[in-house]
Amino acid sequence: MRCMLVAWLTKTQLYFDVMIDESTDSDGSQNLIIYIRVEIDGDPVSFFWGLVKLRKTTSAADITDALLDDLIASNWLGLKRDHMVMKWVGFATGGASALTGPNRLAEQFPLIMSTHCVAHRLQLIVDDTVKKRAISIKFEDAVRDIYSYYSRYPEATRRLQSVMDLLDQDFLQPKTLLEIRWVASKQVAIRAIIRDYNGLIFEIGEAVTLAAEGGPLKARLTNLYNFIASTQFLLTLHFLQDLRAELSKLSRKDYRVFGLHDTVKSSSKF
């Protein structure tokens, strides 16, 4: 796949953008994921370039070295440096301090415009806003408690599914919220709670009566039931349902390389 992409970029002489992000795998190793983005018939298209293991540190210099070593090669698996000098115009990162604006890239490839990924910026805006609202924090805790309860007690999940069957409603497995992709994970979690809400109220209410008196589970379920049955929870739930559609559109919105600067500049005013 990479050799075909290299040959195609070389033949078409299209301007391209490089997008990178850092991730940690299950054994704690640091990796760099790389995408190439070009504009085709007026639409941005992204191609997976590769996953590079960072063998040194995660400093800006070492990340830059690993990136260039993988992009530039003397064989058919890499681009020619002269081609990159003329056609590499954009560089997008997740915004981590080690990844933003390595000076060596700008010195070697003068057409590059570095940007902080707009989707990551949206993620940070939402995350910061949530941390400032007590009800948002309490709502998140309830969503995680629902997920934790049903993932820990399979019999409770079976009871919930049976209730949903009796109600003749589709059942969605409760979902949790992720620290990454907060907007997308909240969208999925809210959809499941709204779909299962009547069943959740009934099943958790029954679980409260079945739990041992004085035990930690009974106290936990009682607090959870009282909150999710409250007007405050329902108002927050449906407010976020209305809001999530617009946030999801922004999170998925495509930004062209040549129009990215104005878009990022205007987004900073939010």
mmCIF file of C-alpha atoms in Angstrom:
data_model
loop_
_atom_site.group_PDB
_atom_site.id
_atom_site.type_symbol
_atom_site.label_atom_id
_atom_site.label_comp_id
_atom_site.label_asym_id
_atom_site.label_seq_id
_atom_site.Cartn_x
_atom_site.Cartn_y
_atom_site.Cartn_z
ATOM 1 C CA MET A 1 0.000 0.000 0.000
ATOM 2 C CA ARG A 2 2.771 2.456 0.905
ATOM 3 C CA CYS A 3 4.689 1.868 -2.316
ATOM 4 C CA MET A 4 1.507 2.606 -4.298
ATOM 5 C CA LEU A 5 0.945 5.803 -2.297
ATOM 6 C CA VAL A 6 4.544 6.935 -2.851
ATOM 7 C CA ALA A 7 4.306 6.267 -6.586
ATOM 8 C CA TRP A 8 0.960 8.078 -6.816
ATOM 9 C CA LEU A 9 2.145 11.149 -4.890
ATOM 10 C CA THR A 10 5.274 11.326 -7.022
ATOM 11 C CA LYS A 11 3.289 11.032 -10.256
ATOM 12 C CA THR A 12 0.462 13.446 -9.406
ATOM 13 C CA GLN A 13 2.702 16.032 -7.699
ATOM 14 C CA LEU A 14 -0.131 16.874 -5.287
ATOM 15 C CA TYR A 15 0.488 19.036 -2.250
ATOM 16 C CA PHE A 16 0.111 16.995 0.917
ATOM 17 C CA ASP A 17 -0.295 17.303 4.664
ATOM 18 C CA VAL A 18 1.232 15.031 7.325
ATOM 19 C CA MET A 19 -0.805 14.235 10.441
ATOM 20 C CA ILE A 20 0.791 12.525 13.431
ATOM 21 C CA ASP A 21 -0.176 11.517 16.937
ATOM 22 C CA GLU A 22 1.599 9.722 19.731
ATOM 23 C CA SER A 23 0.148 6.639 21.430
ATOM 24 C CA THR A 24 1.148 4.064 24.017
ATOM 25 C CA ASP A 25 0.533 0.349 23.419
ATOM 26 C CA SER A 26 -0.290 -2.316 26.003
ATOM 27 C CA ASP A 27 3.349 -2.958 26.931
ATOM 28 C CA GLY A 28 4.047 0.742 27.516
ATOM 29 C CA SER A 29 5.961 1.337 24.287
ATOM 30 C CA GLN A 30 5.603 4.757 22.666
ATOM 31 C CA ASN A 31 4.482 4.832 19.032
ATOM 32 C CA LEU A 32 3.935 7.450 16.371
ATOM 33 C CA ILE A 33 1.017 7.046 13.955
ATOM 34 C CA ILE A 34 1.370 8.856 10.626
ATOM 35 C CA TYR A 35 -1.238 9.806 8.028
ATOM 36 C CA ILE A 36 -0.872 11.572 4.691
ATOM 37 C CA ARG A 37 -3.727 13.863 3.620
ATOM 38 C CA VAL A 38 -4.281 15.284 0.142
ATOM 39 C CA GLU A 39 -7.054 17.113 -1.652
ATOM 40 C CA ILE A 40 -8.762 15.115 -4.407
ATOM 41 C CA ASP A 41 -11.501 16.713 -6.518
ATOM 42 C CA GLY A 42 -12.003 19.342 -3.850
ATOM 43 C CA ASP A 43 -12.312 16.880 -0.942
ATOM 44 C CA PRO A 44 -9.689 16.022 1.705
ATOM 45 C CA VAL A 45 -8.653 12.354 1.718
ATOM 46 C CA SER A 46 -6.465 10.710 4.372
ATOM 47 C CA PHE A 47 -4.153 7.736 3.802
ATOM 48 C CA PHE A 48 -2.547 5.651 6.523
ATOM 49 C CA TRP A 49 1.228 5.866 6.154
ATOM 50 C CA GLY A 50 2.523 3.827 9.059
ATOM 51 C CA LEU A 51 3.095 3.192 12.755
ATOM 52 C CA VAL A 52 6.580 3.931 14.033
ATOM 53 C CA LYS A 53 7.962 2.737 17.367
ATOM 54 C CA LEU A 54 9.791 5.541 19.178
ATOM 55 C CA ARG A 55 12.991 3.857 20.296
ATOM 56 C CA LYS A 56 14.564 6.874 22.012
ATOM 57 C CA THR A 57 12.692 9.558 23.927
ATOM 58 C CA THR A 58 9.450 11.389 23.126
ATOM 59 C CA SER A 59 11.168 14.755 22.821
ATOM 60 C CA ALA A 60 10.428 16.975 19.838
ATOM 61 C CA ALA A 61 13.850 16.226 18.343
ATOM 62 C CA ASP A 62 13.498 12.443 18.583
ATOM 63 C CA ILE A 63 9.920 12.521 17.262
ATOM 64 C CA THR A 64 11.085 14.654 14.324
ATOM 65 C CA ASP A 65 13.954 12.238 13.596
ATOM 66 C CA ALA A 66 11.644 9.208 13.729
ATOM 67 C CA LEU A 67 9.107 10.929 11.470
ATOM 68 C CA LEU A 68 11.640 11.970 8.831
ATOM 69 C CA ASP A 69 13.415 8.609 8.906
ATOM 70 C CA ASP A 70 10.105 6.933 8.063
ATOM 71 C CA LEU A 71 8.906 9.453 5.473
ATOM 72 C CA ILE A 72 12.170 9.815 3.581
ATOM 73 C CA ALA A 73 13.832 6.768 2.068
ATOM 74 C CA SER A 74 16.134 5.990 -0.802
ATOM 75 C CA ASN A 75 13.890 3.141 -1.964
ATOM 76 C CA TRP A 76 10.272 2.873 -3.085
ATOM 77 C CA LEU A 77 8.963 2.849 0.525
ATOM 78 C CA GLY A 78 9.676 6.533 1.094
ATOM 79 C CA LEU A 79 9.392 9.939 -0.509
ATOM 80 C CA LYS A 80 12.294 11.877 -1.973
ATOM 81 C CA ARG A 81 13.478 14.845 0.064
ATOM 82 C CA ASP A 82 13.355 17.189 -2.952
ATOM 83 C CA HIS A 83 9.735 16.210 -3.555
ATOM 84 C CA MET A 84 8.832 16.859 0.094
ATOM 85 C CA VAL A 85 10.485 20.294 0.047
ATOM 86 C CA MET A 86 8.256 21.305 -2.863
ATOM 87 C CA LYS A 87 4.986 19.578 -1.886
ATOM 88 C CA TRP A 88 4.789 19.208 1.923
ATOM 89 C CA VAL A 89 2.569 22.102 3.032
ATOM 90 C CA GLY A 90 0.831 21.043 6.244
ATOM 91 C CA PHE A 91 1.741 19.412 9.547
ATOM 92 C CA ALA A 92 -0.983 18.588 12.087
ATOM 93 C CA THR A 93 -0.493 17.197 15.591
ATOM 94 C CA GLY A 94 -2.610 16.481 18.639
ATOM 95 C CA GLY A 95 -1.190 19.537 20.367
ATOM 96 C CA ALA A 96 1.078 17.893 22.940
ATOM 97 C CA SER A 97 3.990 20.202 23.718
ATOM 98 C CA ALA A 98 6.562 17.757 22.308
ATOM 99 C CA LEU A 99 4.703 17.532 19.012
ATOM 100 C CA THR A 100 3.948 21.129 18.151
ATOM 101 C CA GLY A 101 6.094 23.134 15.785
ATOM 102 C CA PRO A 102 9.494 21.400 15.721
ATOM 103 C CA ASN A 103 11.784 24.104 14.307
ATOM 104 C CA ARG A 104 13.811 21.602 12.308
ATOM 105 C CA LEU A 105 10.797 20.793 10.126
ATOM 106 C CA ALA A 106 10.156 24.435 9.268
ATOM 107 C CA GLU A 107 13.842 24.929 8.481
ATOM 108 C CA GLN A 108 13.996 21.964 6.136
ATOM 109 C CA PHE A 109 10.534 22.245 4.562
ATOM 110 C CA PRO A 110 9.676 25.954 4.221
ATOM 111 C CA LEU A 111 6.108 25.490 2.924
ATOM 112 C CA ILE A 112 4.931 23.702 6.079
ATOM 113 C CA MET A 113 2.169 25.311 8.138
ATOM 114 C CA SER A 114 1.958 23.630 11.557
ATOM 115 C CA THR A 115 -1.432 23.355 13.265
ATOM 116 C CA HIS A 116 -2.940 21.973 16.434
ATOM 117 C CA CYS A 117 -5.545 19.399 15.302
ATOM 118 C CA VAL A 118 -8.989 21.029 15.362
ATOM 119 C CA ALA A 119 -10.660 17.830 16.614
ATOM 120 C CA HIS A 120 -8.229 17.701 19.546
ATOM 121 C CA ARG A 121 -8.854 21.364 20.251
ATOM 122 C CA LEU A 122 -12.605 20.710 20.373
ATOM 123 C CA GLN A 123 -11.915 17.809 22.711
ATOM 124 C CA LEU A 124 -9.938 20.034 25.080
ATOM 125 C CA ILE A 125 -12.599 22.772 25.019
ATOM 126 C CA VAL A 126 -15.341 20.312 25.972
ATOM 127 C CA ASP A 127 -13.187 18.602 28.596
ATOM 128 C CA ASP A 128 -12.288 21.929 30.249
ATOM 129 C CA THR A 129 -15.936 22.993 30.254
ATOM 130 C CA VAL A 130 -17.063 19.745 31.892
ATOM 131 C CA LYS A 131 -14.524 20.129 34.687
ATOM 132 C CA LYS A 132 -16.016 23.518 35.601
ATOM 133 C CA ARG A 133 -19.601 22.253 36.048
ATOM 134 C CA ALA A 134 -20.485 20.236 39.147
ATOM 135 C CA ILE A 135 -23.566 18.703 37.512
ATOM 136 C CA SER A 136 -21.481 17.597 34.526
ATOM 137 C CA ILE A 137 -19.006 15.844 36.803
ATOM 138 C CA LYS A 138 -21.853 14.173 38.720
ATOM 139 C CA PHE A 139 -23.495 13.107 35.448
ATOM 140 C CA GLU A 140 -20.241 11.586 34.190
ATOM 141 C CA ASP A 141 -19.813 9.701 37.463
ATOM 142 C CA ALA A 142 -23.335 8.278 37.092
ATOM 143 C CA VAL A 143 -22.653 7.143 33.514
ATOM 144 C CA ARG A 144 -19.483 5.400 34.638
ATOM 145 C CA ASP A 145 -21.298 3.832 37.615
ATOM 146 C CA ILE A 146 -23.982 2.434 35.307
ATOM 147 C CA TYR A 147 -21.335 0.945 33.032
ATOM 148 C CA SER A 148 -19.320 -0.415 35.969
ATOM 149 C CA TYR A 149 -22.376 -2.061 37.561
ATOM 150 C CA TYR A 150 -23.516 -3.864 34.415
ATOM 151 C CA SER A 151 -20.025 -4.885 33.348
ATOM 152 C CA ARG A 152 -19.308 -6.294 36.810
ATOM 153 C CA TYR A 153 -22.613 -8.130 37.293
ATOM 154 C CA PRO A 154 -23.614 -10.138 34.173
ATOM 155 C CA GLU A 155 -26.850 -11.256 35.861
ATOM 156 C CA ALA A 156 -27.884 -7.596 36.139
ATOM 157 C CA THR A 157 -27.291 -7.163 32.403
ATOM 158 C CA ARG A 158 -29.480 -10.191 31.723
ATOM 159 C CA ARG A 159 -32.236 -8.757 33.923
ATOM 160 C CA LEU A 160 -32.005 -5.414 32.142
ATOM 161 C CA GLN A 161 -32.202 -7.099 28.749
ATOM 162 C CA SER A 162 -35.249 -9.078 29.890
ATOM 163 C CA VAL A 163 -36.966 -5.874 31.032
ATOM 164 C CA MET A 164 -36.247 -4.252 27.660
ATOM 165 C CA ASP A 165 -37.709 -7.306 25.907
ATOM 166 C CA LEU A 166 -40.880 -7.023 28.014
ATOM 167 C CA LEU A 167 -41.103 -3.347 27.091
ATOM 168 C CA ASP A 168 -40.650 -4.346 23.425
ATOM 169 C CA GLN A 169 -37.717 -1.940 23.145
ATOM 170 C CA ASP A 170 -34.276 -2.471 21.655
ATOM 171 C CA PHE A 171 -31.510 -3.017 24.186
ATOM 172 C CA LEU A 172 -28.142 -1.218 24.012
ATOM 173 C CA GLN A 173 -25.305 -2.374 26.246
ATOM 174 C CA PRO A 174 -24.345 0.452 28.669
ATOM 175 C CA LYS A 175 -21.194 2.269 27.557
ATOM 176 C CA THR A 176 -18.493 4.111 29.465
ATOM 177 C CA LEU A 177 -16.793 7.456 28.845
ATOM 178 C CA LEU A 178 -13.238 7.477 27.572
ATOM 179 C CA GLU A 179 -10.550 9.989 28.455
ATOM 180 C CA ILE A 180 -9.690 10.166 24.756
ATOM 181 C CA ARG A 181 -12.380 10.904 22.173
ATOM 182 C CA TRP A 182 -14.571 12.259 24.993
ATOM 183 C CA VAL A 183 -17.135 13.751 22.590
ATOM 184 C CA ALA A 184 -17.598 10.540 20.617
ATOM 185 C CA SER A 185 -17.721 8.260 23.681
ATOM 186 C CA LYS A 186 -20.273 10.527 25.387
ATOM 187 C CA GLN A 187 -22.453 10.378 22.284
ATOM 188 C CA VAL A 188 -22.468 6.565 22.383
ATOM 189 C CA ALA A 189 -23.018 6.428 26.168
ATOM 190 C CA ILE A 190 -25.922 8.907 26.100
ATOM 191 C CA ARG A 191 -27.604 7.049 23.246
ATOM 192 C CA ALA A 192 -27.492 3.815 25.269
ATOM 193 C CA ILE A 193 -28.895 5.445 28.432
ATOM 194 C CA ILE A 194 -31.770 7.102 26.568
ATOM 195 C CA ARG A 195 -32.623 3.862 24.791
ATOM 196 C CA ASP A 196 -32.482 1.813 28.014
ATOM 197 C CA TYR A 197 -33.759 4.452 30.438
ATOM 198 C CA ASN A 198 -37.088 2.850 31.387
ATOM 199 C CA GLY A 199 -35.405 -0.507 31.829
ATOM 200 C CA LEU A 200 -32.567 1.019 33.855
ATOM 201 C CA ILE A 201 -34.963 2.673 36.287
ATOM 202 C CA PHE A 202 -36.879 -0.562 36.801
ATOM 203 C CA GLU A 203 -33.866 -2.903 37.020
ATOM 204 C CA ILE A 204 -31.730 -0.702 39.292
ATOM 205 C CA GLY A 205 -34.765 -0.064 41.496
ATOM 206 C CA GLU A 206 -35.276 -3.833 41.809
ATOM 207 C CA ALA A 207 -31.560 -4.331 42.455
ATOM 208 C CA VAL A 208 -31.784 -1.907 45.387
ATOM 209 C CA THR A 209 -34.450 -4.059 47.020
ATOM 210 C CA LEU A 210 -32.491 -7.273 46.357
ATOM 211 C CA ALA A 211 -29.137 -6.010 47.662
ATOM 212 C CA ALA A 212 -28.108 -6.955 51.178
ATOM 213 C CA GLU A 213 -29.065 -4.431 53.843
ATOM 214 C CA GLY A 214 -26.155 -2.352 55.067
ATOM 215 C CA GLY A 215 -23.875 -3.537 52.277
ATOM 216 C CA PRO A 216 -21.797 -1.234 50.055
ATOM 217 C CA LEU A 217 -23.635 -2.339 46.896
ATOM 218 C CA LYS A 218 -27.023 -1.315 48.295
ATOM 219 C CA ALA A 219 -25.743 2.133 49.262
ATOM 220 C CA ARG A 220 -24.093 2.590 45.878
ATOM 221 C CA LEU A 221 -27.176 1.491 43.919
ATOM 222 C CA THR A 222 -29.476 3.603 46.085
ATOM 223 C CA ASN A 223 -27.436 6.733 45.391
ATOM 224 C CA LEU A 224 -27.290 5.898 41.680
ATOM 225 C CA TYR A 225 -31.040 5.240 41.484
ATOM 226 C CA ASN A 226 -31.932 8.451 43.309
ATOM 227 C CA PHE A 227 -29.815 10.511 40.921
ATOM 228 C CA ILE A 228 -30.837 8.931 37.602
ATOM 229 C CA ALA A 229 -34.506 9.172 38.631
ATOM 230 C CA SER A 230 -34.137 12.883 39.354
ATOM 231 C CA THR A 231 -35.274 15.769 37.171
ATOM 232 C CA GLN A 232 -31.715 17.115 37.252
ATOM 233 C CA PHE A 233 -30.361 13.960 35.618
ATOM 234 C CA LEU A 234 -33.076 13.881 32.965
ATOM 235 C CA LEU A 235 -32.590 17.545 32.062
ATOM 236 C CA THR A 236 -28.833 17.050 31.781
ATOM 237 C CA LEU A 237 -29.273 13.861 29.762
ATOM 238 C CA HIS A 238 -31.546 15.436 27.171
ATOM 239 C CA PHE A 239 -29.607 18.687 27.057
ATOM 240 C CA LEU A 240 -26.488 16.704 26.171
ATOM 241 C CA GLN A 241 -28.461 14.694 23.642
ATOM 242 C CA ASP A 242 -29.364 17.934 21.860
ATOM 243 C CA LEU A 243 -25.809 19.224 22.148
ATOM 244 C CA ARG A 244 -23.974 16.087 21.076
ATOM 245 C CA ALA A 245 -25.190 16.193 17.477
ATOM 246 C CA GLU A 246 -23.553 19.573 16.881
ATOM 247 C CA LEU A 247 -20.378 18.560 18.710
ATOM 248 C CA SER A 248 -20.228 15.366 16.683
ATOM 249 C CA LYS A 249 -20.479 17.329 13.437
ATOM 250 C CA LEU A 250 -17.616 19.572 14.527
ATOM 251 C CA SER A 251 -15.542 16.582 15.637
ATOM 252 C CA ARG A 252 -15.930 14.884 12.245
ATOM 253 C CA LYS A 253 -15.668 18.039 10.127
ATOM 254 C CA ASP A 254 -13.063 17.916 7.367
ATOM 255 C CA TYR A 255 -10.635 20.799 7.023
ATOM 256 C CA ARG A 256 -8.732 21.399 3.827
ATOM 257 C CA VAL A 257 -5.018 22.096 4.023
ATOM 258 C CA PHE A 258 -5.213 25.530 2.427
ATOM 259 C CA GLY A 259 -8.146 26.728 4.535
ATOM 260 C CA LEU A 260 -6.962 25.300 7.824
ATOM 261 C CA HIS A 261 -5.181 28.372 9.151
ATOM 262 C CA ASP A 262 -8.275 30.607 9.157
ATOM 263 C CA THR A 263 -10.387 27.819 10.640
ATOM 264 C CA VAL A 264 -7.978 27.175 13.504
ATOM 265 C CA LYS A 265 -7.589 30.914 14.112
ATOM 266 C CA SER A 266 -11.335 31.439 14.361
ATOM 267 C CA SER A 267 -11.844 28.363 16.574
ATOM 268 C CA SER A 268 -9.497 29.848 19.166
ATOM 269 C CA LYS A 269 -12.139 32.505 19.891
ATOM 270 C CA PHE A 270 -14.591 29.946 21.322
#
